[in-house]
PDB file of C-alpha atoms in Angstrom:
ATOM      1  CA  MET A   2     -21.945   2.938 -15.108  1.00 47.00           C
ATOM      2  CA  GLN A   3     -20.134   0.235 -13.679  1.00 49.00           C
ATOM      3  CA  LYS A   4     -16.257   0.150 -13.617  1.00 49.00           C
ATOM      4  CA  GLU A   5     -14.443  -2.825 -15.238  1.00 52.00           C
ATOM      5  CA  ALA A   6     -12.874  -4.959 -12.562  1.00 52.00           C
ATOM      6  CA  ILE A   7      -8.964  -5.011 -12.801  1.00 50.00           C
ATOM      7  CA  THR A   8      -6.993  -7.862 -11.907  1.00 59.00           C
ATOM      8  CA  MET A   9      -5.041  -7.164  -8.660  1.00 71.00           C
ATOM      9  CA  ASP A  10      -1.282  -7.862  -9.640  1.00 89.00           C
ATOM     10  CA  ILE A  11       0.424  -6.005  -6.966  1.00 95.00           C
ATOM     11  CA  LYS A  12       4.262  -5.190  -7.948  1.00 96.00           C
ATOM     12  CA  HIS A  13       6.982  -4.323  -5.653  1.00 97.00           C
ATOM     13  CA  GLU A  14       9.859  -2.614  -6.841  1.00 96.00           C
ATOM     14  CA  SER A  15      12.017   0.865  -6.171  1.00 96.00           C
ATOM     15  CA  ASN A  16      10.171   1.118  -2.747  1.00 98.00           C
ATOM     16  CA  LYS A  17       6.698   1.191  -3.775  1.00 98.00           C
ATOM     17  CA  PHE A  18       3.635  -1.343  -4.327  1.00 98.00           C
ATOM     18  CA  PHE A  19       1.590  -0.429  -7.459  1.00 97.00           C
ATOM     19  CA  VAL A  20      -0.955  -1.857  -9.338  1.00 96.00           C
ATOM     20  CA  GLU A  21      -0.303  -1.232 -13.492  1.00 93.00           C
ATOM     21  CA  ARG A  22      -2.105  -1.836 -16.645  1.00 89.00           C
ATOM     22  CA  GLU A  23      -0.353  -1.876 -20.079  1.00 88.00           C
ATOM     23  CA  SER A  24       2.721  -0.044 -18.233  1.00 87.00           C
ATOM     24  CA  ASP A  25       0.147   2.680 -16.955  1.00 92.00           C
ATOM     25  CA  GLU A  26       0.706   2.792 -13.035  1.00 94.00           C
ATOM     26  CA  LEU A  27      -3.293   2.894 -11.934  1.00 96.00           C
ATOM     27  CA  ALA A  28      -2.413   2.812  -7.794  1.00 97.00           C
ATOM     28  CA  SER A  29       0.626   2.825  -5.709  1.00 98.00           C
ATOM     29  CA  LEU A  30       1.973   3.240  -2.023  1.00 98.00           C
ATOM     30  CA  ALA A  31       5.425   4.550  -1.876  1.00 98.00           C
ATOM     31  CA  TYR A  32       7.757   4.314   1.322  1.00 98.00           C
ATOM     32  CA  THR A  33      10.934   5.078   2.233  1.00 98.00           C
ATOM     33  CA  PRO A  34      13.124   2.383   4.037  1.00 97.00           C
ATOM     34  CA  ASP A  35      15.468   2.925   7.197  1.00 95.00           C
ATOM     35  CA  ASP A  36      17.185   0.447   9.229  1.00 92.00           C
ATOM     36  CA  GLU A  37      14.020  -0.821  11.210  1.00 96.00           C
ATOM     37  CA  VAL A  38      11.292   1.179  10.023  1.00 98.00           C
ATOM     38  CA  LEU A  39       9.289   1.563   6.467  1.00 98.00           C
ATOM     39  CA  THR A  40       7.913   5.200   6.100  1.00 98.00           C
ATOM     40  CA  VAL A  41       4.856   5.244   4.197  1.00 98.00           C
ATOM     41  CA  VAL A  42       4.980   8.343   2.559  1.00 98.00           C
ATOM     42  CA  HIS A  43       2.013   8.373  -0.198  1.00 97.00           C
ATOM     43  CA  THR A  44      -0.893   6.375  -1.673  1.00 98.00           C
ATOM     44  CA  VAL A  45      -2.774   7.120  -4.786  1.00 97.00           C
ATOM     45  CA  VAL A  46      -5.540   5.330  -6.581  1.00 97.00           C
ATOM     46  CA  SER A  47      -6.636   6.324  -9.956  1.00 96.00           C
ATOM     47  CA  PRO A  48     -10.271   7.216 -10.119  1.00 95.00           C
ATOM     48  CA  GLU A  49     -10.904   3.972 -12.294  1.00 92.00           C
ATOM     49  CA  LEU A  50     -10.021   1.830  -9.561  1.00 94.00           C
ATOM     50  CA  GLU A  51     -11.638   3.839  -6.412  1.00 92.00           C
ATOM     51  CA  GLY A  52     -14.046   2.133  -4.237  1.00 93.00           C
ATOM     52  CA  GLN A  53     -12.641  -1.494  -5.438  1.00 94.00           C
ATOM     53  CA  GLY A  54     -10.400  -1.584  -2.050  1.00 94.00           C
ATOM     54  CA  VAL A  55      -7.156  -1.225  -4.083  1.00 96.00           C
ATOM     55  CA  GLY A  56      -6.084   1.363  -1.159  1.00 96.00           C
ATOM     56  CA  LYS A  57      -6.669  -1.125   1.348  1.00 96.00           C
ATOM     57  CA  LYS A  58      -4.940  -3.978  -0.631  1.00 96.00           C
ATOM     58  CA  LEU A  59      -1.810  -1.821  -1.105  1.00 98.00           C
ATOM     59  CA  VAL A  60      -1.605  -1.304   2.805  1.00 98.00           C
ATOM     60  CA  SER A  61      -2.051  -4.712   3.522  1.00 97.00           C
ATOM     61  CA  LYS A  62       1.004  -5.640   1.091  1.00 97.00           C
ATOM     62  CA  VAL A  63       3.409  -3.078   2.759  1.00 98.00           C
ATOM     63  CA  VAL A  64       2.309  -4.281   6.414  1.00 98.00           C
ATOM     64  CA  GLN A  65       2.920  -8.000   5.415  1.00 98.00           C
ATOM     65  CA  TYR A  66       6.394  -6.946   3.526  1.00 98.00           C
ATOM     66  CA  ALA A  67       7.161  -4.910   7.323  1.00 98.00           C
ATOM     67  CA  ARG A  68       6.309  -8.244   8.777  1.00 98.00           C
ATOM     68  CA  ASP A  69       8.602 -10.236   6.722  1.00 97.00           C
ATOM     69  CA  GLU A  70      11.400  -7.664   7.015  1.00 96.00           C
ATOM     70  CA  GLY A  71      11.125  -7.429  10.603  1.00 97.00           C
ATOM     71  CA  LYS A  72      10.495  -3.824  10.468  1.00 97.00           C
ATOM     72  CA  SER A  73       7.763  -1.336  11.985  1.00 98.00           C
ATOM     73  CA  ILE A  74       5.648   0.993   9.975  1.00 98.00           C
ATOM     74  CA  ASP A  75       5.709   4.941  10.376  1.00 98.00           C
ATOM     75  CA  ALA A  76       2.334   5.879   8.206  1.00 97.00           C
ATOM     76  CA  GLN A  77       3.275   9.530   7.345  1.00 97.00           C
ATOM     77  CA  CYS A  78       0.539   9.217   4.357  1.00 97.00           C
ATOM     78  CA  SER A  79      -3.032  10.112   6.282  1.00 97.00           C
ATOM     79  CA  PHE A  80      -4.816   7.344   3.917  1.00 97.00           C
ATOM     80  CA  ALA A  81      -2.390   4.586   5.055  1.00 97.00           C
ATOM     81  CA  ARG A  82      -2.574   5.693   8.760  1.00 96.00           C
ATOM     82  CA  SER A  83      -6.546   5.553   8.718  1.00 96.00           C
ATOM     83  CA  VAL A  84      -6.276   2.169   7.066  1.00 97.00           C
ATOM     84  CA  ILE A  85      -4.035   0.740   9.620  1.00 96.00           C
ATOM     85  CA  GLU A  86      -6.076   2.412  12.470  1.00 94.00           C
ATOM     86  CA  LYS A  87      -9.289   0.884  11.192  1.00 96.00           C
ATOM     87  CA  HIS A  88      -8.128  -2.610  11.256  1.00 96.00           C
ATOM     88  CA  PRO A  89      -6.569  -4.125  14.180  1.00 96.00           C
ATOM     89  CA  GLU A  90      -4.787  -6.866  12.348  1.00 96.00           C
ATOM     90  CA  PHE A  91      -2.612  -4.254  10.780  1.00 96.00           C
ATOM     91  CA  GLN A  92      -1.489  -2.685  13.922  1.00 95.00           C
ATOM     92  CA  ASP A  93       1.316  -4.974  15.173  1.00 97.00           C
ATOM     93  CA  VAL A  94       3.955  -3.064  12.903  1.00 96.00           C
ATOM     94  CA  LEU A  95       2.483   0.493  13.402  1.00 95.00           C
ATOM     95  CA  ILE A  96       4.442   2.983  15.561  1.00 92.00           C
ATOM     96  CA  ASP A  97       3.171   6.073  17.117  1.00 70.00           C
TER      97      ASP A  97
END
């Protein structure tokens, strides 16, 4: 059974990037901001969106946001860390 693709409108508010449909949150990446660092603490993707690259898109959004704000990322979330480590184009903002 094929999953219905959802339009990826990633929103950003309250220290979180997220995808929602009809006010239901289907995926999110939460971070804690500090002076120069965004600490990514949690990423979750609902079963209906799994396998569609939504988690990577959320990580990409937080990476771009960090660049735009002149901040680094401390990826405490194991999913976000693995995505960043697998993609050299994201590693410029990662701190060890």
